[in-house]
Amino acid sequence: IDKRTIEKFEKEAAELGKGSFKYAWVLDKLKAERERGIT
């Protein structure tokens, strides 16, 4: 996983107010899982 991918997830997490989830999101396969905050 490259830095650009992590930065993209970090931005999406911040927009949803879930910045702390950014690294878990890198491992999540489905956008729906990220939206629910399931890791």
GROMACS .gro file of C-alpha atoms in nm, residues 9 13 17-18 20 26 37:
model
    7
    9PHE     CA    1  -0.829   0.721   0.303
   13ALA     CA    2  -1.200   0.957   0.710
   17GLY     CA    3  -1.523   1.275   1.120
   18LYS     CA    4  -1.357   0.938   1.169
   20SER     CA    5  -0.888   0.759   1.379
   26VAL     CA    6  -0.682   0.066   0.432
   37GLY     CA    7  -1.712   0.211   1.110
   0.00000   0.00000   0.00000
